[in-house]
Amino acid sequence: RKINRESVLINSRLNGSVQEATQGIAIVKAFTLEDELARRIGIMADTAEQRNNKIARVAERLSPISEILGGLAVTAVLAYSGYRALVLGQPPGAVFSFITALILAYDPARRLARTQVGMERALVNARMIYELLDLEPKQGDAPDAVEAKVTTGEVRFNNVTFGYNADMPVLRDLSFTAAAGKVTAIVGASGAGKSTLVALLQRFYDVDQGSIEVDGQDISKVTKHSLRQSIAYVAQAPYLFEGTIRDNIRFGRLSATDNEAEARVQEALTHVMEGRTTIVIAHRLSTVVNADHIIVLEEGRLVEEGTHATLMADPHGIYARFHRIQGK
């Protein structure tokens, strides 16, 4: 059973590594990682082969043992049956009936012994699945959690500090308000904490310090299910079909031009965001020019906020510098 468990774990890691290499083939080729990945996967494949060979040896070892024991059992029964027929005078028909029943039962018993290894492997797989299902989530609802009641949708961050590691905070003492029914854009360099901010709002993680409120309700005191039902999340990485990115954007109507597609997307977003509290993670500043409020993050801190016009009024500000860089 221990060998089967090791084999399942190694095969899982091997399959995961092959899948990662296949999905990230562009990165692999761009950084010439073929040799390194081939070496790593080769080591895992060799280890998996060794474990599988060990399981096969154990399985084959059981076969001759079961055959010998079965043969000895049949011989003993035949000898005993002969003794009863010759010495005790038992009718020959009863003896032959008993021997026939024994022979018919022998083959299924032998095959059952051979299936032991396969059954052990299946039991290991089932046990690992149930171990995973029985894991208690590290982050759950509070015992007295209530359903979130979202009416206007105002979002408030109050002195929020958070880090994936305790000694490396990603957000530091962050405070701002996303007004109800307005568009709030989050701007900052990569690693500034923009995506983390949204993850905290959906309670994928809990804050280390401070609090986050939606319509005055501390989200740590409401159920995650009701909170997430009130949030429409548009992921940064959508599913892509085979073809170019342009083809995927135009899937709805293949005759659409680039300008027309962009206009349609903007029109659809404007319609969807109307009257709803919207937090936009901005990578292209052209998408946040019309935002009602812009938050600028740097190393997890709020360093600037305002509208596009007020932020551009300071030529030495971070937002204005980002805008000039992207404008080039």
mmCIF file of C-alpha atoms in Angstrom:
data_model
loop_
_atom_site.group_PDB
_atom_site.id
_atom_site.type_symbol
_atom_site.label_atom_id
_atom_site.label_comp_id
_atom_site.label_asym_id
_atom_site.label_seq_id
_atom_site.Cartn_x
_atom_site.Cartn_y
_atom_site.Cartn_z
ATOM 1 C CA ARG A 1 0.000 0.000 0.000
ATOM 2 C CA LYS A 2 2.877 2.371 0.786
ATOM 3 C CA ILE A 3 4.446 1.664 -2.621
ATOM 4 C CA ASN A 4 1.109 2.284 -4.353
ATOM 5 C CA ARG A 5 0.716 5.614 -2.572
ATOM 6 C CA GLU A 6 4.216 6.705 -3.581
ATOM 7 C CA SER A 7 3.502 5.658 -7.173
ATOM 8 C CA VAL A 8 0.257 7.664 -7.310
ATOM 9 C CA LEU A 9 1.967 10.779 -5.923
ATOM 10 C CA ILE A 10 4.891 10.526 -8.340
ATOM 11 C CA ASN A 11 2.609 9.946 -11.338
ATOM 12 C CA SER A 12 0.507 12.951 -10.302
ATOM 13 C CA ARG A 13 3.576 15.196 -10.158
ATOM 14 C CA LEU A 14 4.779 13.842 -13.496
ATOM 15 C CA ASN A 15 1.432 14.497 -15.190
ATOM 16 C CA GLY A 16 1.287 17.978 -13.662
ATOM 17 C CA SER A 17 4.768 18.850 -14.915
ATOM 18 C CA VAL A 18 3.976 17.646 -18.439
ATOM 19 C CA GLN A 19 0.749 19.663 -18.440
ATOM 20 C CA GLU A 20 2.535 22.812 -17.228
ATOM 21 C CA ALA A 21 5.231 22.443 -19.870
ATOM 22 C CA THR A 22 2.607 21.981 -22.586
ATOM 23 C CA GLN A 23 0.466 24.926 -21.502
ATOM 24 C CA GLY A 24 3.482 27.190 -21.100
ATOM 25 C CA ILE A 25 5.264 26.069 -24.256
ATOM 26 C CA ALA A 26 5.651 29.672 -25.453
ATOM 27 C CA ILE A 27 7.524 30.607 -22.259
ATOM 28 C CA VAL A 28 9.578 27.423 -22.479
ATOM 29 C CA LYS A 29 10.717 28.270 -25.995
ATOM 30 C CA ALA A 30 11.200 31.987 -25.308
ATOM 31 C CA PHE A 31 13.560 31.304 -22.393
ATOM 32 C CA THR A 32 15.142 28.174 -23.941
ATOM 33 C CA LEU A 33 14.042 25.993 -21.028
ATOM 34 C CA GLU A 34 13.682 22.828 -23.108
ATOM 35 C CA ASP A 35 16.790 21.095 -21.741
ATOM 36 C CA GLU A 36 16.072 21.975 -18.105
ATOM 37 C CA LEU A 37 12.449 20.822 -18.294
ATOM 38 C CA ALA A 38 13.460 17.666 -20.151
ATOM 39 C CA ARG A 39 15.950 16.896 -17.356
ATOM 40 C CA ARG A 40 13.381 17.462 -14.590
ATOM 41 C CA ILE A 41 10.631 15.494 -16.305
ATOM 42 C CA GLY A 42 13.118 12.742 -17.140
ATOM 43 C CA ILE A 43 14.058 12.363 -13.465
ATOM 44 C CA MET A 44 10.398 12.140 -12.461
ATOM 45 C CA ALA A 45 9.685 9.655 -15.258
ATOM 46 C CA ASP A 46 12.590 7.453 -14.120
ATOM 47 C CA THR A 47 11.355 7.556 -10.525
ATOM 48 C CA ALA A 48 7.806 6.700 -11.638
ATOM 49 C CA GLU A 49 9.157 3.797 -13.701
ATOM 50 C CA GLN A 50 11.087 2.439 -10.705
ATOM 51 C CA ARG A 51 7.992 2.551 -8.485
ATOM 52 C CA ASN A 52 5.813 0.902 -11.142
ATOM 53 C CA ASN A 53 8.422 -1.807 -11.691
ATOM 54 C CA LYS A 54 8.494 -2.435 -7.951
ATOM 55 C CA ILE A 55 4.699 -2.819 -7.917
ATOM 56 C CA ALA A 56 4.920 -5.208 -10.893
ATOM 57 C CA ARG A 57 7.555 -7.311 -9.106
ATOM 58 C CA VAL A 58 5.358 -7.565 -6.015
ATOM 59 C CA ALA A 59 2.376 -8.552 -8.176
ATOM 60 C CA GLU A 60 4.365 -11.201 -10.047
ATOM 61 C CA ARG A 61 5.809 -12.505 -6.806
ATOM 62 C CA LEU A 62 2.305 -13.248 -5.555
ATOM 63 C CA SER A 63 1.442 -15.298 -8.641
ATOM 64 C CA PRO A 64 3.836 -18.277 -8.128
ATOM 65 C CA ILE A 65 3.136 -18.272 -4.393
ATOM 66 C CA SER A 66 -0.609 -18.500 -4.975
ATOM 67 C CA GLU A 67 -0.065 -21.200 -7.636
ATOM 68 C CA ILE A 68 2.057 -23.314 -5.271
ATOM 69 C CA LEU A 69 -0.387 -22.930 -2.396
ATOM 70 C CA GLY A 70 -3.287 -23.751 -4.701
ATOM 71 C CA GLY A 71 -1.515 -26.841 -6.017
ATOM 72 C CA LEU A 72 -0.751 -28.045 -2.489
ATOM 73 C CA ALA A 73 -4.367 -27.494 -1.468
ATOM 74 C CA VAL A 74 -5.666 -29.473 -4.468
ATOM 75 C CA THR A 75 -3.189 -32.297 -3.788
ATOM 76 C CA ALA A 76 -4.219 -32.455 -0.144
ATOM 77 C CA VAL A 77 -7.914 -32.545 -1.054
ATOM 78 C CA LEU A 78 -7.334 -35.286 -3.650
ATOM 79 C CA ALA A 79 -5.398 -37.359 -1.119
ATOM 80 C CA TYR A 80 -8.099 -36.903 1.497
ATOM 81 C CA SER A 81 -10.845 -37.757 -0.997
ATOM 82 C CA GLY A 82 -8.976 -40.892 -2.048
ATOM 83 C CA TYR A 83 -8.569 -41.890 1.586
ATOM 84 C CA ARG A 84 -12.311 -41.477 2.222
ATOM 85 C CA ALA A 85 -13.167 -43.497 -0.890
ATOM 86 C CA LEU A 86 -10.692 -46.351 -0.287
ATOM 87 C CA VAL A 87 -10.651 -46.604 3.486
ATOM 88 C CA LEU A 88 -13.974 -45.218 4.656
ATOM 89 C CA GLY A 89 -15.972 -46.529 1.725
ATOM 90 C CA GLN A 90 -17.442 -43.225 0.550
ATOM 91 C CA PRO A 91 -19.235 -43.555 -2.842
ATOM 92 C CA PRO A 92 -17.037 -42.586 -5.838
ATOM 93 C CA GLY A 93 -19.737 -40.200 -7.130
ATOM 94 C CA ALA A 94 -19.528 -38.054 -4.003
ATOM 95 C CA VAL A 95 -15.746 -37.969 -4.268
ATOM 96 C CA PHE A 96 -15.784 -36.870 -7.917
ATOM 97 C CA SER A 97 -18.470 -34.246 -7.197
ATOM 98 C CA PHE A 98 -16.340 -32.783 -4.442
ATOM 99 C CA ILE A 99 -13.224 -32.720 -6.648
ATOM 100 C CA THR A 100 -15.154 -31.078 -9.516
ATOM 101 C CA ALA A 101 -16.457 -28.332 -7.201
ATOM 102 C CA LEU A 102 -12.925 -27.766 -5.927
ATOM 103 C CA ILE A 103 -11.493 -27.407 -9.453
ATOM 104 C CA LEU A 104 -14.261 -24.965 -10.447
ATOM 105 C CA ALA A 105 -13.543 -22.816 -7.383
ATOM 106 C CA TYR A 106 -9.765 -22.917 -7.826
ATOM 107 C CA ASP A 107 -9.447 -20.623 -10.868
ATOM 108 C CA PRO A 108 -11.586 -17.740 -9.486
ATOM 109 C CA ALA A 109 -9.668 -17.916 -6.208
ATOM 110 C CA ARG A 110 -6.368 -17.713 -8.097
ATOM 111 C CA ARG A 111 -7.555 -14.695 -10.132
ATOM 112 C CA LEU A 112 -8.780 -13.009 -6.961
ATOM 113 C CA ALA A 113 -5.280 -13.256 -5.506
ATOM 114 C CA ARG A 114 -3.861 -11.593 -8.626
ATOM 115 C CA THR A 115 -6.252 -8.662 -8.313
ATOM 116 C CA GLN A 116 -5.002 -7.791 -4.851
ATOM 117 C CA VAL A 117 -2.411 -5.311 -6.145
ATOM 118 C CA GLY A 118 -4.963 -3.580 -8.355
ATOM 119 C CA MET A 119 -7.395 -3.375 -5.465
ATOM 120 C CA GLU A 120 -4.705 -1.897 -3.234
ATOM 121 C CA ARG A 121 -3.996 0.787 -5.853
ATOM 122 C CA ALA A 122 -7.702 1.601 -6.165
ATOM 123 C CA LEU A 123 -8.026 1.830 -2.382
ATOM 124 C CA VAL A 124 -5.039 4.185 -2.216
ATOM 125 C CA ASN A 125 -6.593 6.436 -4.882
ATOM 126 C CA ALA A 126 -9.941 6.457 -3.088
ATOM 127 C CA ARG A 127 -8.317 7.167 0.271
ATOM 128 C CA MET A 128 -6.339 10.117 -1.160
ATOM 129 C CA ILE A 129 -9.511 11.567 -2.710
ATOM 130 C CA TYR A 130 -11.347 11.361 0.610
ATOM 131 C CA GLU A 131 -8.369 12.867 2.432
ATOM 132 C CA LEU A 132 -8.595 15.832 0.073
ATOM 133 C CA LEU A 133 -12.367 16.135 0.507
ATOM 134 C CA ASP A 134 -12.024 15.977 4.294
ATOM 135 C CA LEU A 135 -9.523 18.839 4.464
ATOM 136 C CA GLU A 136 -10.881 21.749 6.465
ATOM 137 C CA PRO A 137 -10.483 25.106 4.676
ATOM 138 C CA LYS A 138 -8.033 27.404 6.440
ATOM 139 C CA GLN A 139 -10.315 30.355 5.794
ATOM 140 C CA GLY A 140 -13.998 29.923 6.552
ATOM 141 C CA ASP A 141 -17.031 31.898 7.576
ATOM 142 C CA ALA A 142 -17.209 33.254 11.107
ATOM 143 C CA PRO A 143 -19.483 31.246 13.443
ATOM 144 C CA ASP A 144 -21.896 34.191 13.620
ATOM 145 C CA ALA A 145 -21.609 35.161 9.923
ATOM 146 C CA VAL A 146 -24.753 36.588 8.322
ATOM 147 C CA GLU A 147 -25.914 37.019 4.738
ATOM 148 C CA ALA A 148 -24.515 40.116 3.028
ATOM 149 C CA LYS A 149 -27.173 42.704 2.167
ATOM 150 C CA VAL A 150 -25.866 44.882 -0.653
ATOM 151 C CA THR A 151 -28.056 47.796 -1.703
ATOM 152 C CA THR A 152 -25.950 50.706 -2.996
ATOM 153 C CA GLY A 153 -22.621 48.854 -3.270
ATOM 154 C CA GLU A 154 -20.255 51.290 -1.560
ATOM 155 C CA VAL A 155 -16.859 49.677 -0.895
ATOM 156 C CA ARG A 156 -14.550 50.996 1.797
ATOM 157 C CA PHE A 157 -10.990 49.891 2.619
ATOM 158 C CA ASN A 158 -10.017 50.895 6.163
ATOM 159 C CA ASN A 159 -6.276 50.824 6.937
ATOM 160 C CA VAL A 160 -5.854 47.465 5.204
ATOM 161 C CA THR A 161 -2.522 45.668 5.491
ATOM 162 C CA PHE A 162 -1.973 42.272 3.885
ATOM 163 C CA GLY A 163 0.880 40.040 2.782
ATOM 164 C CA TYR A 164 1.087 36.527 1.361
ATOM 165 C CA ASN A 165 4.083 36.142 3.669
ATOM 166 C CA ALA A 166 4.015 37.674 7.132
ATOM 167 C CA ASP A 167 7.292 39.555 6.631
ATOM 168 C CA MET A 168 6.487 40.874 3.121
ATOM 169 C CA PRO A 169 3.288 42.996 3.078
ATOM 170 C CA VAL A 170 1.775 43.585 -0.351
ATOM 171 C CA LEU A 171 -0.694 46.241 0.806
ATOM 172 C CA ARG A 172 0.288 48.708 3.518
ATOM 173 C CA ASP A 173 -2.252 50.719 5.532
ATOM 174 C CA LEU A 174 -4.481 51.167 2.476
ATOM 175 C CA SER A 175 -7.606 53.322 2.865
ATOM 176 C CA PHE A 176 -9.999 54.505 0.164
ATOM 177 C CA THR A 177 -13.669 54.466 -0.770
ATOM 178 C CA ALA A 178 -15.199 53.231 -4.009
ATOM 179 C CA ALA A 179 -18.360 55.310 -4.180
ATOM 180 C CA ALA A 180 -21.656 53.572 -4.848
ATOM 181 C CA GLY A 181 -22.632 53.463 -8.503
ATOM 182 C CA LYS A 182 -19.336 55.023 -9.617
ATOM 183 C CA VAL A 183 -16.295 53.740 -11.499
ATOM 184 C CA THR A 184 -13.128 53.523 -9.419
ATOM 185 C CA ALA A 185 -9.927 52.678 -11.280
ATOM 186 C CA ILE A 186 -6.868 51.146 -9.614
ATOM 187 C CA VAL A 187 -3.597 52.135 -11.288
ATOM 188 C CA GLY A 188 -0.049 51.071 -10.499
ATOM 189 C CA ALA A 189 3.022 49.258 -11.700
ATOM 190 C CA SER A 190 3.203 45.461 -11.736
ATOM 191 C CA GLY A 191 3.384 44.171 -8.174
ATOM 192 C CA ALA A 192 1.800 47.271 -6.666
ATOM 193 C CA GLY A 193 -1.059 45.221 -5.215
ATOM 194 C CA LYS A 194 -3.888 45.857 -7.682
ATOM 195 C CA SER A 195 -4.972 42.239 -8.160
ATOM 196 C CA THR A 196 -4.455 41.505 -4.456
ATOM 197 C CA LEU A 197 -6.888 44.284 -3.632
ATOM 198 C CA VAL A 198 -9.650 42.620 -5.657
ATOM 199 C CA ALA A 199 -8.807 39.186 -4.209
ATOM 200 C CA LEU A 200 -9.258 40.592 -0.699
ATOM 201 C CA LEU A 201 -12.592 42.148 -1.659
ATOM 202 C CA GLN A 202 -13.847 38.701 -2.698
ATOM 203 C CA ARG A 203 -12.353 37.126 0.436
ATOM 204 C CA PHE A 204 -10.036 34.792 -1.388
ATOM 205 C CA TYR A 205 -7.794 35.888 1.499
ATOM 206 C CA ASP A 206 -8.456 37.699 4.785
ATOM 207 C CA VAL A 207 -6.711 40.938 5.668
ATOM 208 C CA ASP A 208 -3.926 40.937 8.254
ATOM 209 C CA GLN A 209 -4.927 44.332 9.654
ATOM 210 C CA GLY A 210 -7.772 46.752 9.045
ATOM 211 C CA SER A 211 -11.129 45.957 7.492
ATOM 212 C CA ILE A 212 -13.071 46.028 4.237
ATOM 213 C CA GLU A 213 -16.699 47.127 4.249
ATOM 214 C CA VAL A 214 -19.452 46.814 1.663
ATOM 215 C CA ASP A 215 -22.397 49.059 2.438
ATOM 216 C CA GLY A 216 -21.078 49.379 5.986
ATOM 217 C CA GLN A 217 -20.839 45.612 6.532
ATOM 218 C CA ASP A 218 -17.468 44.158 7.485
ATOM 219 C CA ILE A 219 -16.976 41.426 4.883
ATOM 220 C CA SER A 220 -15.240 39.194 7.455
ATOM 221 C CA LYS A 221 -18.590 38.974 9.274
ATOM 222 C CA VAL A 222 -20.721 37.950 6.291
ATOM 223 C CA THR A 223 -20.799 34.630 4.446
ATOM 224 C CA LYS A 224 -18.431 34.311 1.515
ATOM 225 C CA HIS A 225 -21.162 32.847 -0.665
ATOM 226 C CA SER A 226 -23.506 35.808 -0.233
ATOM 227 C CA LEU A 227 -20.627 38.275 -0.685
ATOM 228 C CA ARG A 228 -19.442 36.729 -3.941
ATOM 229 C CA GLN A 229 -22.991 36.525 -5.256
ATOM 230 C CA SER A 230 -23.052 40.319 -5.040
ATOM 231 C CA ILE A 231 -19.849 40.699 -7.090
ATOM 232 C CA ALA A 232 -19.483 40.223 -10.838
ATOM 233 C CA TYR A 233 -15.841 39.347 -11.479
ATOM 234 C CA VAL A 234 -14.344 39.695 -14.952
ATOM 235 C CA ALA A 235 -11.072 37.750 -14.982
ATOM 236 C CA GLN A 236 -7.891 39.051 -16.558
ATOM 237 C CA ALA A 237 -7.251 35.739 -18.349
ATOM 238 C CA PRO A 238 -10.323 34.748 -20.420
ATOM 239 C CA TYR A 239 -10.622 31.456 -22.267
ATOM 240 C CA LEU A 240 -9.159 31.635 -25.762
ATOM 241 C CA PHE A 241 -10.140 29.472 -28.707
ATOM 242 C CA GLU A 242 -7.659 28.345 -31.333
ATOM 243 C CA GLY A 243 -6.625 31.258 -33.539
ATOM 244 C CA THR A 244 -5.343 34.776 -33.024
ATOM 245 C CA ILE A 245 -6.426 37.158 -30.271
ATOM 246 C CA ARG A 246 -8.097 39.279 -32.951
ATOM 247 C CA ASP A 247 -10.087 36.233 -34.077
ATOM 248 C CA ASN A 248 -11.240 35.597 -30.513
ATOM 249 C CA ILE A 249 -12.388 39.183 -30.059
ATOM 250 C CA ARG A 250 -14.313 39.001 -33.335
ATOM 251 C CA PHE A 251 -15.898 35.605 -32.655
ATOM 252 C CA GLY A 252 -19.343 37.097 -32.176
ATOM 253 C CA ARG A 253 -19.292 38.687 -35.645
ATOM 254 C CA LEU A 254 -16.367 37.842 -37.901
ATOM 255 C CA SER A 255 -17.005 40.841 -40.161
ATOM 256 C CA ALA A 256 -16.303 43.364 -37.383
ATOM 257 C CA THR A 257 -13.362 45.722 -37.868
ATOM 258 C CA ASP A 258 -10.861 46.535 -35.087
ATOM 259 C CA ASN A 259 -12.298 50.007 -34.420
ATOM 260 C CA GLU A 260 -15.828 48.690 -34.483
ATOM 261 C CA ALA A 261 -14.979 45.861 -32.076
ATOM 262 C CA GLU A 262 -13.358 48.300 -29.615
ATOM 263 C CA ALA A 263 -16.342 50.624 -29.810
ATOM 264 C CA ARG A 264 -18.728 47.736 -29.186
ATOM 265 C CA VAL A 265 -16.729 46.557 -26.169
ATOM 266 C CA GLN A 266 -16.673 50.054 -24.670
ATOM 267 C CA GLU A 267 -20.389 50.442 -25.315
ATOM 268 C CA ALA A 268 -21.154 47.104 -23.656
ATOM 269 C CA LEU A 269 -18.988 47.922 -20.636
ATOM 270 C CA THR A 270 -20.603 51.323 -20.235
ATOM 271 C CA HIS A 271 -24.039 49.732 -20.294
ATOM 272 C CA VAL A 272 -23.110 47.002 -17.802
ATOM 273 C CA MET A 273 -21.390 49.400 -15.364
ATOM 274 C CA GLU A 274 -24.220 51.922 -15.373
ATOM 275 C CA GLY A 275 -25.546 52.364 -11.831
ATOM 276 C CA ARG A 276 -23.157 49.747 -10.436
ATOM 277 C CA THR A 277 -20.113 50.160 -8.232
ATOM 278 C CA THR A 278 -17.215 49.225 -10.502
ATOM 279 C CA ILE A 279 -13.571 48.685 -9.583
ATOM 280 C CA VAL A 280 -11.325 48.549 -12.640
ATOM 281 C CA ILE A 281 -7.787 47.164 -12.525
ATOM 282 C CA ALA A 282 -6.126 49.326 -15.147
ATOM 283 C CA HIS A 283 -3.104 48.218 -17.155
ATOM 284 C CA ARG A 284 -3.791 50.639 -20.005
ATOM 285 C CA LEU A 285 -4.497 54.148 -18.761
ATOM 286 C CA SER A 286 -6.648 54.849 -21.813
ATOM 287 C CA THR A 287 -9.316 52.626 -20.222
ATOM 288 C CA VAL A 288 -9.631 54.782 -17.075
ATOM 289 C CA VAL A 289 -9.680 58.295 -18.502
ATOM 290 C CA ASN A 290 -13.424 58.545 -17.853
ATOM 291 C CA ALA A 291 -13.347 56.895 -14.413
ATOM 292 C CA ASP A 292 -15.062 58.818 -11.619
ATOM 293 C CA HIS A 293 -12.169 58.195 -9.244
ATOM 294 C CA ILE A 294 -8.627 56.942 -9.811
ATOM 295 C CA ILE A 295 -6.476 55.316 -7.121
ATOM 296 C CA VAL A 296 -2.713 55.139 -7.739
ATOM 297 C CA LEU A 297 -0.783 52.462 -5.846
ATOM 298 C CA GLU A 298 2.956 52.157 -5.367
ATOM 299 C CA GLU A 299 4.460 49.281 -3.361
ATOM 300 C CA GLY A 300 1.095 48.623 -1.742
ATOM 301 C CA ARG A 301 0.472 52.202 -0.624
ATOM 302 C CA LEU A 302 -1.993 54.775 -1.914
ATOM 303 C CA VAL A 303 0.161 57.595 -3.261
ATOM 304 C CA GLU A 304 -2.286 59.538 -5.451
ATOM 305 C CA GLU A 305 -6.016 59.737 -6.034
ATOM 306 C CA GLY A 306 -8.424 61.897 -7.974
ATOM 307 C CA THR A 307 -9.846 62.202 -11.469
ATOM 308 C CA HIS A 308 -7.848 61.969 -14.667
ATOM 309 C CA ALA A 309 -7.813 65.753 -15.009
ATOM 310 C CA THR A 310 -6.648 66.454 -11.451
ATOM 311 C CA LEU A 311 -3.936 63.808 -11.585
ATOM 312 C CA MET A 312 -2.647 65.037 -14.938
ATOM 313 C CA ALA A 313 -2.445 68.555 -13.502
ATOM 314 C CA ASP A 314 0.648 67.471 -11.557
ATOM 315 C CA PRO A 315 3.285 66.810 -14.236
ATOM 316 C CA HIS A 316 5.631 65.278 -11.647
ATOM 317 C CA GLY A 317 3.053 62.820 -10.309
ATOM 318 C CA ILE A 318 3.213 59.064 -10.802
ATOM 319 C CA TYR A 319 -0.035 58.918 -12.793
ATOM 320 C CA ALA A 320 1.131 61.648 -15.170
ATOM 321 C CA ARG A 321 4.445 59.827 -15.611
ATOM 322 C CA PHE A 322 2.647 56.546 -16.416
ATOM 323 C CA HIS A 323 0.478 58.388 -18.909
ATOM 324 C CA ARG A 324 3.500 59.924 -20.662
ATOM 325 C CA ILE A 325 5.277 56.549 -20.835
ATOM 326 C CA GLN A 326 2.252 54.795 -22.339
ATOM 327 C CA GLY A 327 1.669 57.712 -24.679
ATOM 328 C CA LYS A 328 5.077 57.140 -26.206
#
